[in-house]
CSV table of C-alpha atoms in Angstrom, one decimal:
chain,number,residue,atom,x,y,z
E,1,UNK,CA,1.3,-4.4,-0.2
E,2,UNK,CA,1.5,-0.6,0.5
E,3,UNK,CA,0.8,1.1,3.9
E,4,UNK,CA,-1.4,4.5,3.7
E,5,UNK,CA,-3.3,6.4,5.5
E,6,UNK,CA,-7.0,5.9,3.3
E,7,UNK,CA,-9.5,7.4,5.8
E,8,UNK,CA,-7.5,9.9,6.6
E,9,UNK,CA,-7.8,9.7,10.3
E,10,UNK,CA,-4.2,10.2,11.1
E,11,UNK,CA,-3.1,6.5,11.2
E,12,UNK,CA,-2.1,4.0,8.6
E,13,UNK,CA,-4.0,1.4,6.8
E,14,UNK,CA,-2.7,-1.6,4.7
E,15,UNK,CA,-4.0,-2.9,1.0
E,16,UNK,CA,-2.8,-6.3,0.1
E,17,UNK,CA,-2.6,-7.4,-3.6
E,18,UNK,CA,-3.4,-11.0,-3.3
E,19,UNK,CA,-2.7,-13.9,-6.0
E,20,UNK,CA,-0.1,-15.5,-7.6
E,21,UNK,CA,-1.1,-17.6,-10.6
E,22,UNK,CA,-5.0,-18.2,-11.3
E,23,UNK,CA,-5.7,-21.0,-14.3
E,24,UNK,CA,-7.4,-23.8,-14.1
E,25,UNK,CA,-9.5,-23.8,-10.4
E,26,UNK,CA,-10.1,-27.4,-9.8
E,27,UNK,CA,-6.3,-28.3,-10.6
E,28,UNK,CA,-4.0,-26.9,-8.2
E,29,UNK,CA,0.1,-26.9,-8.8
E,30,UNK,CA,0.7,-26.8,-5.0
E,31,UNK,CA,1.2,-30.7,-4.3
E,32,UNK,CA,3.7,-31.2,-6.8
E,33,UNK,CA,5.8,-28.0,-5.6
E,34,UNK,CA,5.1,-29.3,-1.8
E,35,UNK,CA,7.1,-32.6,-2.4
E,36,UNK,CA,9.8,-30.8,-4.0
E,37,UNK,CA,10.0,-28.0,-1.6
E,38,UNK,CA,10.3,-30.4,1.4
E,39,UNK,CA,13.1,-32.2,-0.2
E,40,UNK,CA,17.0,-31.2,-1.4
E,41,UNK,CA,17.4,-27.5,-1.0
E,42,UNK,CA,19.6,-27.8,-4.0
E,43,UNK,CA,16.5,-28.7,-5.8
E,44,UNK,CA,14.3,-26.4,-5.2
E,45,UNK,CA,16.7,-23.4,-5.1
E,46,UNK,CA,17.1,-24.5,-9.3
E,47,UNK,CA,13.5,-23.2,-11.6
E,48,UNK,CA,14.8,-26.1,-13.8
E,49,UNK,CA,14.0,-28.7,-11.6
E,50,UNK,CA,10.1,-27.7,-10.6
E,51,UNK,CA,7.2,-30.1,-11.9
E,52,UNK,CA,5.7,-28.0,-15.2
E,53,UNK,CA,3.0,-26.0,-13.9
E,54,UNK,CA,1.0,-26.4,-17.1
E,55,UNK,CA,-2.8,-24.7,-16.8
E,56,UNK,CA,-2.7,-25.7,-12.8
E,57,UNK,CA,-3.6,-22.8,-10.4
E,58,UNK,CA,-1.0,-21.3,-7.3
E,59,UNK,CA,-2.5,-19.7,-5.1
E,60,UNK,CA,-4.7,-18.4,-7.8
E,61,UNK,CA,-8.2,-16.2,-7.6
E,62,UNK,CA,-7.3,-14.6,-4.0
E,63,UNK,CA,-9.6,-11.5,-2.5
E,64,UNK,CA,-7.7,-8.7,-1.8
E,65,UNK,CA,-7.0,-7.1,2.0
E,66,UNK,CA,-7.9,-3.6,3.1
E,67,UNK,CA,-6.9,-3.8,6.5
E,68,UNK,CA,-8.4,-0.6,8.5
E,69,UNK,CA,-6.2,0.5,11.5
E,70,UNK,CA,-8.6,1.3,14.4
E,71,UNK,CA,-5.8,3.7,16.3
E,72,UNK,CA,-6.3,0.8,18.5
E,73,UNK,CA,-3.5,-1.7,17.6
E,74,UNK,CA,-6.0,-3.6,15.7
E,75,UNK,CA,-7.2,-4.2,11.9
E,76,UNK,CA,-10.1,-4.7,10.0
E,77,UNK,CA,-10.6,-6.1,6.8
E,78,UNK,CA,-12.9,-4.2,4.7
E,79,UNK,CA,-11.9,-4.6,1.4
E,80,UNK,CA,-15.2,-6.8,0.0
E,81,UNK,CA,-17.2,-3.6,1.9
E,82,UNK,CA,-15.5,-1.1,0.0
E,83,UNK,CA,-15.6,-2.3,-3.6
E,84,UNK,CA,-12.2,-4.0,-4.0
E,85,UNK,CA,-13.6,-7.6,-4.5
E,86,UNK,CA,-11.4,-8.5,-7.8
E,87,UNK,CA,-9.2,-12.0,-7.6
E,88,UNK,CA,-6.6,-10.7,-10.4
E,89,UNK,CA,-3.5,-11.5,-10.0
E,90,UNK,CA,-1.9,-8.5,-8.3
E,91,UNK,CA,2.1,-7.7,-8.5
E,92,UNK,CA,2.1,-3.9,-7.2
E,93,UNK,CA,-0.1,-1.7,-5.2
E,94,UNK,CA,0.7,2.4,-5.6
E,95,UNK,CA,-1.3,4.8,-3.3
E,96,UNK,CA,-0.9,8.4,-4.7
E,97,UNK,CA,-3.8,11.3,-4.3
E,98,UNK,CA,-4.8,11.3,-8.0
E,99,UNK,CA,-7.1,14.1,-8.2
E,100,UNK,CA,-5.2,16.5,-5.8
E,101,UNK,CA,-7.9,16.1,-3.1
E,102,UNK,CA,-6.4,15.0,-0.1
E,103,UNK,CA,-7.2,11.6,-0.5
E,104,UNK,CA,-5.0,8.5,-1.4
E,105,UNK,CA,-6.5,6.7,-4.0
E,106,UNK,CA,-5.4,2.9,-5.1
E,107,UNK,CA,-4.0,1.8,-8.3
E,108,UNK,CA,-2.9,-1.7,-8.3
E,109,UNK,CA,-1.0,-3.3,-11.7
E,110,UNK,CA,-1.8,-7.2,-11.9
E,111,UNK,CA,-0.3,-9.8,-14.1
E,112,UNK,CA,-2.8,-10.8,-17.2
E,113,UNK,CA,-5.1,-8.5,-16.1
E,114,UNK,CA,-6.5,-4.6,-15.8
E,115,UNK,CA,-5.0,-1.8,-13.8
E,116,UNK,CA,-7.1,-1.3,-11.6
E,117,UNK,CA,-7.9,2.3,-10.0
E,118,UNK,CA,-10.0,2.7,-6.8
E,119,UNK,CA,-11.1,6.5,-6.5
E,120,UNK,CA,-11.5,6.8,-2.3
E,121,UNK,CA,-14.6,8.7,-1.3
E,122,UNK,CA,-14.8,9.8,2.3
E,123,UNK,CA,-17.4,11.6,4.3
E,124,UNK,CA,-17.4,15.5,3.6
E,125,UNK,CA,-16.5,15.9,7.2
E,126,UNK,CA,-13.1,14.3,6.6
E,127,UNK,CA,-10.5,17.1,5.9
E,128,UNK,CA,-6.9,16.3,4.0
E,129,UNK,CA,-3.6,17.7,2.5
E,130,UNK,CA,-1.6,17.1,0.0
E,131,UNK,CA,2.2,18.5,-0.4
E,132,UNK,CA,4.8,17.7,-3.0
E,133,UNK,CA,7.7,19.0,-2.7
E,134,UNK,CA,11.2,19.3,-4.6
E,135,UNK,CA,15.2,20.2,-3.8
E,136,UNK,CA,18.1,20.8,-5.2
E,137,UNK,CA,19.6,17.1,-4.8
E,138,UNK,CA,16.4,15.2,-5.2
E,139,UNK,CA,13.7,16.2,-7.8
E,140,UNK,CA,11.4,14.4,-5.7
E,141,UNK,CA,13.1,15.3,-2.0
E,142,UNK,CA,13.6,11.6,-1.7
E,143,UNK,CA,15.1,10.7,1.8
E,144,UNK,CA,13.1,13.0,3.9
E,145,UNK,CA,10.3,12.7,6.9
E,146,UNK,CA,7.1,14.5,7.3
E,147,UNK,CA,5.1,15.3,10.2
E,148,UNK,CA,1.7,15.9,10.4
E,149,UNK,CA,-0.1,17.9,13.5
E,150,UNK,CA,-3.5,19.0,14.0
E,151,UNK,CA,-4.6,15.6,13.2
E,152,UNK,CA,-6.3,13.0,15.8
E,153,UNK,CA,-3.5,11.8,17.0
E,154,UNK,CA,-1.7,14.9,18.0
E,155,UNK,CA,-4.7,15.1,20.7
E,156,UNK,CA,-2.6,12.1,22.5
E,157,UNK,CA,1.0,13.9,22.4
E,158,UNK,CA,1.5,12.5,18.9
E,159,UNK,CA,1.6,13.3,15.3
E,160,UNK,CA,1.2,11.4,12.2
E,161,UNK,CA,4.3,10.6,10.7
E,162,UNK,CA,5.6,9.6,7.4
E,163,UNK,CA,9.1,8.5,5.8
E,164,UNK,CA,9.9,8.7,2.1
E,165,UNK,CA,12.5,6.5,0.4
E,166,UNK,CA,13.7,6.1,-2.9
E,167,UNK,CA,13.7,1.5,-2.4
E,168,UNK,CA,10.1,1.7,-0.6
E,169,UNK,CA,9.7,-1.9,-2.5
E,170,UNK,CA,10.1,-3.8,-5.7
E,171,UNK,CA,7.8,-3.4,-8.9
E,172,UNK,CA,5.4,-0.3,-7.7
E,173,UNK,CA,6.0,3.5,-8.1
E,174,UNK,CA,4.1,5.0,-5.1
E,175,UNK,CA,4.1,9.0,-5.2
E,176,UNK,CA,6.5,11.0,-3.2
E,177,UNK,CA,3.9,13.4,-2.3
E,178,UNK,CA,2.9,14.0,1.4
E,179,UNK,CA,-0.8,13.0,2.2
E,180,UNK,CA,-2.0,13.8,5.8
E,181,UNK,CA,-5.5,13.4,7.3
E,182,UNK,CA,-7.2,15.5,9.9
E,183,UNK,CA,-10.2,13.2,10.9
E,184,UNK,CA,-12.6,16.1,11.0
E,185,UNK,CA,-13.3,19.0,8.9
E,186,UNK,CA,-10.6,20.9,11.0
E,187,UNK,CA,-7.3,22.0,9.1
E,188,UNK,CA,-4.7,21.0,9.5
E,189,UNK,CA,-2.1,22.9,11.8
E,190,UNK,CA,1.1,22.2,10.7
E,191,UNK,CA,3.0,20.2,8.9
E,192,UNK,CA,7.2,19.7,9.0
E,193,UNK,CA,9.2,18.1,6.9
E,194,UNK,CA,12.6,16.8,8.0
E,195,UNK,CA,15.8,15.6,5.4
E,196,UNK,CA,17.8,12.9,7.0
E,197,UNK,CA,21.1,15.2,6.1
E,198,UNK,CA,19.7,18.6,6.9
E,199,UNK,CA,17.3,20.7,9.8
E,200,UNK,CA,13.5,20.9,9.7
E,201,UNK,CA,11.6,22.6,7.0
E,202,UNK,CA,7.8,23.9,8.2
């Protein structure tokens, strides 16, 4: 899963990258790793001793989850609306801004299947930014913070606000650039960029 601002209105969405092992749909492999799994924790801590899986499905041929954050402390899932209806087996999710629009777009990488890339299209009256930035330490100026004002939330005291780190999560290479959203075709004011070892950069 990989947090991201995708409508860029200032606050951050999730997109989930369901499935674990789809085969065979009317035989599932979950029983026999249920009996094991409620007995010995020496058992089930050791591969050796699972059942054989054979063709049998886990938690196979799951939708996918694009959760949209109202600003409200609540989430929507949209992802069937929007186009992401595959049930691959998905192992990473990257969002990066692949066209240098100011837009995150979605690649996700699943296992015996396609990579996928979802191109995000938003209303023309959506402004956005993208920054990439480097140092002398970093080539990527890993370890830093960016804020982002002028954007919807700064109208409520606060600003959109983003930490890069070089262990985000296992198995997915999300881009170190800076992608900030204004929620209206107004530009953005500012934005500051803050290393954990150093003073503020604007």
């Amino acid at each position: 899963m990989q947090f991201g601002d995708l409508n860029n209105d200032g606050y951050q969405d999730l997109y989930v990258a369901n499935g674990y092992v789809s085969a065979d749909r009317g035989a599932s492999y979950w029983y026999d790793y249920s009996k094991i799994a409620g007995g010995n924790s020496l058992i089930i801590s050791d591969a050796a001793n699972w059942p054989p899986m054979g063709t049998r499905s886990l938690s196979g041929y799951q939708q996918k989850r694009l959760w949209i954050n109202d600003a409200a402390g609540h989430f929507t899932d949209v992802a069937q609306a929007v186009g992401a209806s595959d049930t691959f087996d998905g192992r990473s999710v990257a969002l990066v801004d692949l066209w240098n629009r100011g837009v995150l777009d979605v690649v996700v990488a699943n296992q015996k299947g396609p990579l996928l890339i979802y191109k995000t299209r938003l209303r023309p009256t959506i402004n956005g930014s993208t920054s990439s930035l480097k140092d002398g330490e970093h080539r990527n100026a890993i370890a830093r913070r960016c804020d982002c004002s002028g954007t919807t939330n700064s109208k409520n005291g606060r600003s959109n606000c983003r930490k890069y780190r070089a262990a985000a999560a296992s198995a997915r290479r999300t881009s170190a650039a800076c992608t900030s959203g204004s929620a209206s075709r107004r530009a953005l004011r500012e934005l500051s960029f803050r290393w954990l070892r150093a003073s503020s950069k604007r």
